[in-house]
PDB file of C-alpha atoms in Angstrom:
ATOM      1  CA  MET A  30     143.423  65.918  54.938  1.00 51.00           C
ATOM      2  CA  GLU A  31     143.592  69.941  56.112  1.00 45.00           C
ATOM      3  CA  HIS A  32     139.173  69.541  55.665  1.00 46.00           C
ATOM      4  CA  ASN A  33     139.320  66.885  57.649  1.00 50.00           C
ATOM      5  CA  ASN A  34     141.098  68.782  60.621  1.00 48.00           C
ATOM      6  CA  LEU A  35     138.881  72.181  59.917  1.00 42.00           C
ATOM      7  CA  SER A  36     135.932  69.556  59.927  1.00 44.00           C
ATOM      8  CA  ILE A  37     137.164  68.241  63.387  1.00 43.00           C
ATOM      9  CA  ASN A  38     137.966  71.506  64.574  1.00 45.00           C
ATOM     10  CA  LEU A  39     134.693  73.075  63.848  1.00 40.00           C
ATOM     11  CA  LEU A  40     133.035  70.430  65.752  1.00 42.00           C
ATOM     12  CA  LEU A  41     134.755  70.649  68.818  1.00 40.00           C
ATOM     13  CA  PHE A  42     134.041  74.236  68.372  1.00 38.00           C
ATOM     14  CA  PHE A  43     130.781  73.289  67.971  1.00 36.00           C
ATOM     15  CA  ILE A  44     131.104  71.368  71.583  1.00 38.00           C
ATOM     16  CA  LEU A  45     132.443  73.715  73.493  1.00 39.00           C
ATOM     17  CA  GLY A  46     130.048  76.353  72.518  1.00 40.00           C
ATOM     18  CA  VAL A  47     127.141  74.479  73.323  1.00 38.00           C
ATOM     19  CA  PHE A  48     128.646  73.379  76.392  1.00 36.00           C
ATOM     20  CA  ASN A  49     129.128  76.895  77.717  1.00 37.00           C
ATOM     21  CA  LEU A  50     125.738  78.092  76.555  1.00 33.00           C
ATOM     22  CA  SER A  51     124.238  75.299  78.326  1.00 34.00           C
ATOM     23  CA  ASN A  52     126.006  76.269  81.378  1.00 35.00           C
ATOM     24  CA  VAL A  53     125.038  79.718  81.300  1.00 36.00           C
ATOM     25  CA  LEU A  54     121.821  78.903  80.955  1.00 40.00           C
ATOM     26  CA  ALA A  55     121.591  76.711  83.324  1.00 44.00           C
ATOM     27  CA  ARG A  56     118.999  77.460  86.771  1.00 55.00           C
ATOM     28  CA  PRO A  57     120.243  75.602  90.061  1.00 48.00           C
ATOM     29  CA  ALA A  58     118.997  72.368  90.054  1.00 51.00           C
ATOM     30  CA  THR A  59     118.767  72.160  93.588  1.00 74.00           C
ATOM     31  CA  PHE A  60     117.312  74.522  96.606  1.00 89.00           C
ATOM     32  CA  LEU A  61     120.615  74.112  98.040  1.00 89.00           C
ATOM     33  CA  GLN A  62     122.632  75.285  95.533  1.00 88.00           C
ATOM     34  CA  ASP A  63     120.653  79.372  95.894  1.00 91.00           C
ATOM     35  CA  PHE A  64     119.250  79.078  99.058  1.00 95.00           C
ATOM     36  CA  ARG A  65     120.665  78.109 102.406  1.00 96.00           C
ATOM     37  CA  ILE A  66     118.205  77.331 105.432  1.00 97.00           C
ATOM     38  CA  THR A  67     117.726  80.635 108.049  1.00 96.00           C
ATOM     39  CA  TRP A  68     115.017  79.298 110.581  1.00 92.00           C
ATOM     40  CA  SER A  69     113.991  75.788 111.715  1.00 95.00           C
ATOM     41  CA  ASP A  70     115.584  73.430 109.913  1.00 94.00           C
ATOM     42  CA  ASN A  71     113.610  70.399 110.903  1.00 97.00           C
ATOM     43  CA  HIS A  72     110.248  72.166 109.536  1.00 97.00           C
ATOM     44  CA  ILE A  73     111.955  72.305 106.059  1.00 97.00           C
ATOM     45  CA  LYS A  74     111.921  69.435 104.267  1.00 97.00           C
ATOM     46  CA  GLN A  75     113.274  68.901 100.546  1.00 95.00           C
ATOM     47  CA  LEU A  76     111.658  67.110  97.713  1.00 96.00           C
ATOM     48  CA  ASP A  77     111.984  65.357  94.132  1.00 93.00           C
ATOM     49  CA  GLY A  78     116.218  65.896  95.503  1.00 92.00           C
ATOM     50  CA  GLY A  79     115.957  68.847  96.593  1.00 91.00           C
ATOM     51  CA  ARG A  80     114.222  70.683  93.531  1.00 92.00           C
ATOM     52  CA  ALA A  81     111.320  71.175  95.498  1.00 95.00           C
ATOM     53  CA  ILE A  82     111.146  72.075  99.245  1.00 97.00           C
ATOM     54  CA  GLN A  83     107.911  71.781 102.156  1.00 98.00           C
ATOM     55  CA  LEU A  84     107.491  74.287 104.168  1.00 98.00           C
ATOM     56  CA  ILE A  85     106.037  73.413 107.584  1.00 98.00           C
ATOM     57  CA  LEU A  86     104.450  75.017 110.721  1.00 98.00           C
ATOM     58  CA  ASP A  87     102.550  73.945 114.150  1.00 97.00           C
ATOM     59  CA  GLN A  88     102.309  74.392 117.612  1.00 96.00           C
ATOM     60  CA  SER A  89     106.258  74.489 118.002  1.00 96.00           C
ATOM     61  CA  SER A  90     107.793  76.366 115.014  1.00 97.00           C
ATOM     62  CA  GLY A  91     108.048  78.073 112.132  1.00 97.00           C
ATOM     63  CA  CYS A  92     110.462  77.906 109.400  1.00 98.00           C
ATOM     64  CA  GLY A  93     112.040  80.325 107.066  1.00 97.00           C
ATOM     65  CA  PHE A  94     114.695  80.160 104.289  1.00 97.00           C
ATOM     66  CA  ALA A  95     117.216  82.936 102.540  1.00 97.00           C
ATOM     67  CA  SER A  96     119.449  83.031  98.971  1.00 96.00           C
ATOM     68  CA  ARG A  97     123.464  82.348  99.661  1.00 94.00           C
ATOM     69  CA  LYS A  98     123.636  86.229  98.036  1.00 94.00           C
ATOM     70  CA  GLN A  99     122.445  89.555  97.694  1.00 95.00           C
ATOM     71  CA  TYR A 100     121.368  91.276  94.311  1.00 95.00           C
ATOM     72  CA  LEU A 101     121.055  94.819  92.862  1.00 94.00           C
ATOM     73  CA  PHE A 102     118.012  94.464  89.912  1.00 95.00           C
ATOM     74  CA  GLY A 103     117.034  91.786  88.532  1.00 95.00           C
ATOM     75  CA  HIS A 104     113.974  89.655  88.601  1.00 96.00           C
ATOM     76  CA  VAL A 105     113.395  86.333  90.928  1.00 96.00           C
ATOM     77  CA  SER A 106     109.635  83.735  91.281  1.00 95.00           C
ATOM     78  CA  MET A 107     109.306  80.612  92.745  1.00 94.00           C
ATOM     79  CA  LYS A 108     106.035  78.943  92.236  1.00 96.00           C
ATOM     80  CA  ILE A 109     104.356  77.983  95.869  1.00 97.00           C
ATOM     81  CA  LYS A 110     101.729  76.048  96.434  1.00 98.00           C
ATOM     82  CA  LEU A 111      99.733  77.206  99.663  1.00 97.00           C
ATOM     83  CA  ILE A 112      98.376  75.993 102.339  1.00 96.00           C
ATOM     84  CA  PRO A 113      94.461  74.354 101.676  1.00 94.00           C
ATOM     85  CA  GLY A 114      91.693  74.540 103.923  1.00 93.00           C
ATOM     86  CA  ASP A 115      91.360  76.655 107.485  1.00 92.00           C
ATOM     87  CA  SER A 116      94.828  78.648 107.301  1.00 93.00           C
ATOM     88  CA  ALA A 117      93.419  81.278 108.910  1.00 92.00           C
ATOM     89  CA  GLY A 118      96.210  83.148 110.673  1.00 93.00           C
ATOM     90  CA  THR A 119      98.959  82.181 109.270  1.00 95.00           C
ATOM     91  CA  VAL A 120     101.765  83.644 106.634  1.00 95.00           C
ATOM     92  CA  ALA A 121     103.559  82.725 104.007  1.00 96.00           C
ATOM     93  CA  ALA A 122     106.067  85.247 103.003  1.00 96.00           C
ATOM     94  CA  PHE A 123     107.847  85.867 100.167  1.00 95.00           C
ATOM     95  CA  TYR A 124     110.401  89.415  99.618  1.00 97.00           C
ATOM     96  CA  MET A 125     113.634  90.613  99.023  1.00 98.00           C
ATOM     97  CA  ASN A 126     115.219  92.221 101.925  1.00 97.00           C
ATOM     98  CA  SER A 127     118.153  94.444 102.122  1.00 96.00           C
ATOM     99  CA  ASP A 128     118.816  92.961 105.703  1.00 90.00           C
ATOM    100  CA  THR A 129     119.964  96.260 107.056  1.00 86.00           C
ATOM    101  CA  ASP A 130     119.095  97.477 110.302  1.00 79.00           C
ATOM    102  CA  THR A 131     117.855 101.133 109.839  1.00 79.00           C
ATOM    103  CA  VAL A 132     118.062 102.051 105.885  1.00 90.00           C
ATOM    104  CA  ARG A 133     116.188  98.879 105.067  1.00 93.00           C
ATOM    105  CA  ASP A 134     114.723  98.877 101.162  1.00 97.00           C
ATOM    106  CA  GLU A 135     112.355  95.490 101.313  1.00 97.00           C
ATOM    107  CA  LEU A 136     109.664  94.152  98.566  1.00 98.00           C
ATOM    108  CA  ASP A 137     107.274  91.960 100.040  1.00 97.00           C
ATOM    109  CA  PHE A 138     104.684  89.475  99.274  1.00 97.00           C
ATOM    110  CA  GLU A 139     102.932  88.275 102.183  1.00 97.00           C
ATOM    111  CA  PHE A 140      99.519  85.579 101.653  1.00 97.00           C
ATOM    112  CA  LEU A 141      97.508  85.890 104.377  1.00 94.00           C
ATOM    113  CA  GLY A 142      95.787  82.791 105.417  1.00 92.00           C
ATOM    114  CA  ASN A 143      91.898  82.656 104.931  1.00 90.00           C
ATOM    115  CA  ARG A 144      88.803  80.305 106.474  1.00 86.00           C
ATOM    116  CA  SER A 145      88.044  77.302 104.552  1.00 77.00           C
ATOM    117  CA  GLY A 146      85.944  78.871 101.320  1.00 72.00           C
ATOM    118  CA  HIS A 147      86.998  82.384 101.300  1.00 84.00           C
ATOM    119  CA  PRO A 148      89.277  83.673  99.110  1.00 89.00           C
ATOM    120  CA  TYR A 149      92.975  83.985  99.768  1.00 93.00           C
ATOM    121  CA  THR A 150      94.579  87.981  99.803  1.00 95.00           C
ATOM    122  CA  VAL A 151      97.935  88.081  98.969  1.00 97.00           C
ATOM    123  CA  GLN A 152      99.359  91.929 100.573  1.00 97.00           C
ATOM    124  CA  THR A 153     102.366  93.665  99.730  1.00 98.00           C
ATOM    125  CA  ASN A 154     104.704  96.091 100.734  1.00 97.00           C
ATOM    126  CA  VAL A 155     107.688  98.169  99.658  1.00 97.00           C
ATOM    127  CA  TYR A 156     110.326  99.951 102.044  1.00 96.00           C
ATOM    128  CA  ALA A 157     112.539 102.754 100.518  1.00 95.00           C
ATOM    129  CA  HIS A 158     115.349 104.064 102.377  1.00 91.00           C
ATOM    130  CA  GLY A 159     113.460 102.821 105.685  1.00 90.00           C
ATOM    131  CA  LYS A 160     110.296 103.774 105.095  1.00 90.00           C
ATOM    132  CA  GLY A 161     107.344 101.666 104.516  1.00 90.00           C
ATOM    133  CA  ASP A 162     103.946 101.135 105.484  1.00 92.00           C
ATOM    134  CA  ARG A 163     103.070 101.000 101.782  1.00 95.00           C
ATOM    135  CA  GLU A 164     100.793  97.719 101.906  1.00 96.00           C
ATOM    136  CA  GLN A 165      98.024  96.502  99.608  1.00 97.00           C
ATOM    137  CA  ARG A 166      95.713  94.300  99.219  1.00 97.00           C
ATOM    138  CA  VAL A 167      94.509  91.745  96.746  1.00 98.00           C
ATOM    139  CA  ASN A 168      91.941  88.600  96.601  1.00 97.00           C
ATOM    140  CA  LEU A 169      93.475  85.950  94.097  1.00 97.00           C
ATOM    141  CA  TRP A 170      90.944  84.555  91.338  1.00 97.00           C
ATOM    142  CA  PHE A 171      92.260  81.298  91.784  1.00 96.00           C
ATOM    143  CA  ASP A 172      92.822  78.546  94.517  1.00 95.00           C
ATOM    144  CA  PRO A 173      96.399  79.078  95.240  1.00 97.00           C
ATOM    145  CA  ALA A 174      96.062  75.701  97.012  1.00 96.00           C
ATOM    146  CA  ALA A 175      95.031  73.698  94.489  1.00 96.00           C
ATOM    147  CA  ASP A 176      98.254  73.979  92.715  1.00 97.00           C
ATOM    148  CA  PHE A 177     101.202  75.784  92.401  1.00 97.00           C
ATOM    149  CA  HIS A 178     101.116  79.220  90.763  1.00 98.00           C
ATOM    150  CA  THR A 179     104.064  81.909  89.760  1.00 97.00           C
ATOM    151  CA  TYR A 180     105.202  84.788  92.226  1.00 98.00           C
ATOM    152  CA  SER A 181     107.651  87.055  90.854  1.00 98.00           C
ATOM    153  CA  ILE A 182     109.323  90.643  91.630  1.00 98.00           C
ATOM    154  CA  LEU A 183     111.063  92.765  88.410  1.00 98.00           C
ATOM    155  CA  TRP A 184     113.141  95.420  90.117  1.00 97.00           C
ATOM    156  CA  ASN A 185     115.331  97.238  87.879  1.00 96.00           C
ATOM    157  CA  HIS A 186     116.165 101.353  87.944  1.00 95.00           C
ATOM    158  CA  HIS A 187     112.638 102.133  86.623  1.00 96.00           C
ATOM    159  CA  HIS A 188     110.628 100.366  88.574  1.00 97.00           C
ATOM    160  CA  VAL A 189     109.275  97.273  90.578  1.00 98.00           C
ATOM    161  CA  VAL A 190     106.647  95.556  89.315  1.00 98.00           C
ATOM    162  CA  PHE A 191     105.316  92.164  91.660  1.00 98.00           C
ATOM    163  CA  PHE A 192     103.545  89.568  89.350  1.00 98.00           C
ATOM    164  CA  VAL A 193     101.182  86.201  89.954  1.00 98.00           C
ATOM    165  CA  ASP A 194     101.699  84.316  86.923  1.00 98.00           C
ATOM    166  CA  ASN A 195     102.772  86.916  84.581  1.00 97.00           C
ATOM    167  CA  VAL A 196      99.568  89.025  85.387  1.00 98.00           C
ATOM    168  CA  PRO A 197     101.000  92.660  87.411  1.00 98.00           C
ATOM    169  CA  ILE A 198      99.850  93.635  90.709  1.00 98.00           C
ATOM    170  CA  ARG A 199     101.461  96.325  91.440  1.00 98.00           C
ATOM    171  CA  VAL A 200     103.573  98.550  89.898  1.00 97.00           C
ATOM    172  CA  TYR A 201     106.253 101.092  92.035  1.00 97.00           C
ATOM    173  CA  LYS A 202     107.635 103.682  89.681  1.00 96.00           C
ATOM    174  CA  ASN A 203     111.705 105.317  90.350  1.00 96.00           C
ATOM    175  CA  ASN A 204     110.018 108.360  91.013  1.00 95.00           C
ATOM    176  CA  GLU A 205     113.291 110.138  92.473  1.00 94.00           C
ATOM    177  CA  ALA A 206     113.396 113.083  90.484  1.00 93.00           C
ATOM    178  CA  ARG A 207     110.366 113.706  92.352  1.00 93.00           C
ATOM    179  CA  GLY A 208     111.593 113.237  95.829  1.00 93.00           C
ATOM    180  CA  ILE A 209     110.228 110.168  96.392  1.00 94.00           C
ATOM    181  CA  PRO A 210     112.818 107.645  97.436  1.00 95.00           C
ATOM    182  CA  TYR A 211     113.718 104.349  95.524  1.00 96.00           C
ATOM    183  CA  PRO A 212     115.530 100.994  96.308  1.00 96.00           C
ATOM    184  CA  LYS A 213     118.476 101.425  93.936  1.00 93.00           C
ATOM    185  CA  SER A 214     121.538 101.611  96.050  1.00 91.00           C
ATOM    186  CA  GLN A 215     121.344  98.510  98.250  1.00 94.00           C
ATOM    187  CA  PRO A 216     121.173  95.456  97.034  1.00 95.00           C
ATOM    188  CA  MET A 217     119.295  92.740  98.703  1.00 97.00           C
ATOM    189  CA  GLY A 218     118.393  88.987  99.615  1.00 97.00           C
ATOM    190  CA  ILE A 219     115.361  86.540  98.221  1.00 97.00           C
ATOM    191  CA  TYR A 220     113.771  85.476 101.283  1.00 97.00           C
ATOM    192  CA  SER A 221     110.533  83.420 102.899  1.00 97.00           C
ATOM    193  CA  THR A 222     109.175  82.492 106.089  1.00 97.00           C
ATOM    194  CA  LEU A 223     105.907  80.041 107.165  1.00 97.00           C
ATOM    195  CA  TRP A 224     104.853  81.529 110.469  1.00 94.00           C
ATOM    196  CA  GLU A 225     102.136  82.119 112.756  1.00 92.00           C
ATOM    197  CA  ALA A 226     100.458  85.605 112.960  1.00 86.00           C
ATOM    198  CA  ASP A 227      96.880  85.825 113.813  1.00 84.00           C
ATOM    199  CA  ASP A 228      97.297  88.646 115.681  1.00 84.00           C
ATOM    200  CA  TRP A 229      96.607  90.553 112.208  1.00 77.00           C
ATOM    201  CA  ALA A 230      97.117  88.453 109.387  1.00 77.00           C
ATOM    202  CA  THR A 231      93.034  87.239 108.585  1.00 79.00           C
ATOM    203  CA  ARG A 232      90.426  90.153 109.066  1.00 76.00           C
ATOM    204  CA  GLY A 233      92.700  91.942 111.323  1.00 80.00           C
ATOM    205  CA  GLY A 234      92.997  89.467 113.670  1.00 76.00           C
ATOM    206  CA  LEU A 235      89.593  88.436 114.334  1.00 77.00           C
ATOM    207  CA  GLU A 236      90.233  85.088 113.094  1.00 83.00           C
ATOM    208  CA  LYS A 237      92.792  83.270 115.078  1.00 89.00           C
ATOM    209  CA  ILE A 238      95.137  80.039 113.881  1.00 92.00           C
ATOM    210  CA  ASP A 239      92.778  76.607 114.442  1.00 93.00           C
ATOM    211  CA  TRP A 240      95.918  74.002 116.225  1.00 95.00           C
ATOM    212  CA  ASN A 241      93.957  71.614 115.255  1.00 95.00           C
ATOM    213  CA  LYS A 242      94.466  71.594 111.452  1.00 94.00           C
ATOM    214  CA  ALA A 243      97.967  71.841 112.328  1.00 95.00           C
ATOM    215  CA  PRO A 244     100.463  70.805 111.109  1.00 97.00           C
ATOM    216  CA  PHE A 245     100.063  73.335 107.638  1.00 97.00           C
ATOM    217  CA  PHE A 246     102.041  72.393 104.552  1.00 97.00           C
ATOM    218  CA  ALA A 247     102.887  74.722 101.945  1.00 98.00           C
ATOM    219  CA  TYR A 248     105.162  74.124  98.608  1.00 98.00           C
ATOM    220  CA  TYR A 249     108.186  75.517  96.922  1.00 96.00           C
ATOM    221  CA  LYS A 250     109.835  75.101  93.489  1.00 95.00           C
ATOM    222  CA  ASP A 251     111.437  76.179  90.360  1.00 93.00           C
ATOM    223  CA  PHE A 252     113.484  78.662  92.282  1.00 91.00           C
ATOM    224  CA  ASP A 253     114.694  81.358  89.277  1.00 92.00           C
ATOM    225  CA  ILE A 254     116.995  83.966  90.104  1.00 93.00           C
ATOM    226  CA  GLU A 255     117.994  86.560  87.298  1.00 93.00           C
ATOM    227  CA  GLY A 256     120.358  89.182  88.700  1.00 93.00           C
ATOM    228  CA  CYS A 257     123.267  91.013  89.482  1.00 92.00           C
ATOM    229  CA  ASP A 258     125.146  89.128  92.393  1.00 90.00           C
ATOM    230  CA  VAL A 259     126.899  91.173  95.445  1.00 89.00           C
ATOM    231  CA  PRO A 260     129.588  90.809  95.418  1.00 80.00           C
ATOM    232  CA  GLY A 261     130.200  88.959  92.466  1.00 73.00           C
ATOM    233  CA  GLN A 262     129.215  90.473  88.932  1.00 66.00           C
ATOM    234  CA  ARG A 263     131.223  94.332  89.161  1.00 70.00           C
ATOM    235  CA  THR A 264     130.055  94.571  84.735  1.00 74.00           C
ATOM    236  CA  CYS A 265     126.723  93.313  85.976  1.00 83.00           C
ATOM    237  CA  ILE A 266     126.114  96.259  88.033  1.00 75.00           C
ATOM    238  CA  SER A 267     128.719  98.572  85.829  1.00 74.00           C
ATOM    239  CA  ASN A 268     126.389  98.080  82.497  1.00 78.00           C
ATOM    240  CA  PRO A 269     123.289  97.908  83.149  1.00 77.00           C
ATOM    241  CA  ASN A 270     122.329  98.144  79.523  1.00 79.00           C
ATOM    242  CA  ASN A 271     123.361  94.931  79.420  1.00 85.00           C
ATOM    243  CA  ASN A 272     120.358  93.310  81.424  1.00 93.00           C
ATOM    244  CA  TRP A 273     117.441  91.562  80.131  1.00 95.00           C
ATOM    245  CA  TRP A 274     115.746  93.245  82.392  1.00 96.00           C
ATOM    246  CA  GLU A 275     116.724  96.467  82.211  1.00 94.00           C
ATOM    247  CA  GLY A 276     115.338  96.424  78.580  1.00 94.00           C
ATOM    248  CA  PRO A 277     112.864  98.979  76.855  1.00 94.00           C
ATOM    249  CA  ALA A 278     110.386  96.290  76.815  1.00 95.00           C
ATOM    250  CA  TYR A 279     110.903  96.148  81.200  1.00 96.00           C
ATOM    251  CA  ARG A 280     111.112  99.402  81.314  1.00 95.00           C
ATOM    252  CA  GLN A 281     107.295 100.555  81.898  1.00 96.00           C
ATOM    253  CA  LEU A 282     104.227  97.985  81.584  1.00 97.00           C
ATOM    254  CA  SER A 283     102.911  96.364  77.918  1.00 97.00           C
ATOM    255  CA  ALA A 284      99.254  97.398  76.586  1.00 97.00           C
ATOM    256  CA  LYS A 285      98.050  94.221  77.508  1.00 97.00           C
ATOM    257  CA  GLN A 286      99.908  94.064  80.911  1.00 98.00           C
ATOM    258  CA  ALA A 287      98.659  97.339  81.708  1.00 97.00           C
ATOM    259  CA  ARG A 288      95.029  95.862  80.507  1.00 98.00           C
ATOM    260  CA  LEU A 289      95.213  93.222  83.203  1.00 98.00           C
ATOM    261  CA  TYR A 290      97.065  95.593  86.111  1.00 98.00           C
ATOM    262  CA  ARG A 291      93.501  97.862  85.617  1.00 97.00           C
ATOM    263  CA  TRP A 292      91.452  94.560  85.674  1.00 98.00           C
ATOM    264  CA  VAL A 293      92.757  93.177  89.048  1.00 98.00           C
ATOM    265  CA  ARG A 294      93.210  96.767  90.356  1.00 97.00           C
ATOM    266  CA  THR A 295      89.703  96.953  89.633  1.00 97.00           C
ATOM    267  CA  ASN A 296      87.749  93.617  90.744  1.00 98.00           C
ATOM    268  CA  HIS A 297      90.327  92.170  92.649  1.00 98.00           C
ATOM    269  CA  MET A 298      92.141  94.824  94.949  1.00 98.00           C
ATOM    270  CA  ILE A 299      90.543  94.696  98.756  1.00 97.00           C
ATOM    271  CA  TYR A 300      93.413  97.645  99.965  1.00 96.00           C
ATOM    272  CA  ASP A 301      95.437 100.632  98.986  1.00 97.00           C
ATOM    273  CA  TYR A 302      97.328 102.746 101.404  1.00 97.00           C
ATOM    274  CA  CYS A 303      97.085 105.247  98.870  1.00 96.00           C
ATOM    275  CA  THR A 304      93.299 105.852  99.126  1.00 96.00           C
ATOM    276  CA  ASP A 305      93.224 105.197 103.519  1.00 97.00           C
ATOM    277  CA  LYS A 306      92.040 108.781 104.110  1.00 96.00           C
ATOM    278  CA  SER A 307      92.104 107.220 108.316  1.00 96.00           C
ATOM    279  CA  ARG A 308      95.694 106.538 107.949  1.00 95.00           C
ATOM    280  CA  TYR A 309      96.723 109.132 105.189  1.00 95.00           C
ATOM    281  CA  PRO A 310      94.456 112.787 105.161  1.00 95.00           C
ATOM    282  CA  VAL A 311      97.067 113.538 103.325  1.00 94.00           C
ATOM    283  CA  PRO A 312      97.983 110.901 100.283  1.00 92.00           C
ATOM    284  CA  PRO A 313     101.779 109.888 100.152  1.00 93.00           C
ATOM    285  CA  ARG A 314     104.007 111.568  97.512  1.00 91.00           C
ATOM    286  CA  GLU A 315     104.377 108.415  95.516  1.00 92.00           C
ATOM    287  CA  CYS A 316     100.311 107.766  95.364  1.00 92.00           C
ATOM    288  CA  LEU A 317      99.962 111.483  93.859  1.00 88.00           C
ATOM    289  CA  ALA A 318     102.488 110.907  91.235  1.00 80.00           C
ATOM    290  CA  GLY A 319     100.800 107.746  89.687  1.00 71.00           C
ATOM    291  CA  TYR A 320     101.673 104.190  89.876  1.00 65.00           C
TER     292      TYR A 320
END
């Protein structure tokens, strides 16, 4: 009898443990569990039971959405399929922002539309303590409108890394010890927008949007946020070494990641503010500090 009771107790313990673990590991099943529409709700459509969304841009409006919470450090990613064909003058953005008026922190992916047959350009930017103007541009080495691809931001105490399909395309190191600002004190929300920006987006504004091709569609799915939500997880913030994104493996690029990073910069980077002498006759300090 005691043996049977022990077996039953062990079985219950196992079942409850698995149940609790599944709750910890579970990701939001639908878009609206983690996000809210911030702009033009009739231009965002939920697909696949809310597990994916369609963003719409036409002459009447673009659209946007934001996370329900803010986060202080972590890892965020989305799978995105961009506008196919002639998308000149359009911009789709995926970014983190502190939503503060003056001393803003922000980490940007901006996907700049193109004329058919030309590569899509992704622009990244970093704002730290209110200072931005740190643009870099990379031509993607695949057609981002043909299928979904994963775009991720890793943000920890050591660096910010922008990834495309797990390939690092941008690194911004924490060089606070050298007096260089680094975003570390303000929580940030996750945002995305689709809008018309033909005054600058494609070839510096030379290529204008063709509204005859409208409406334009972009698709998002597999929303993944892992971070310390604020206000909320006090122990998460106060014990950063317990968070996987702060672990030793994530404090610098691995040897393989470093090789891929050099490959991107050598073969696909088309603009780097650090080398733009017309804007910066003297390179900004973070450029001299290395990245």
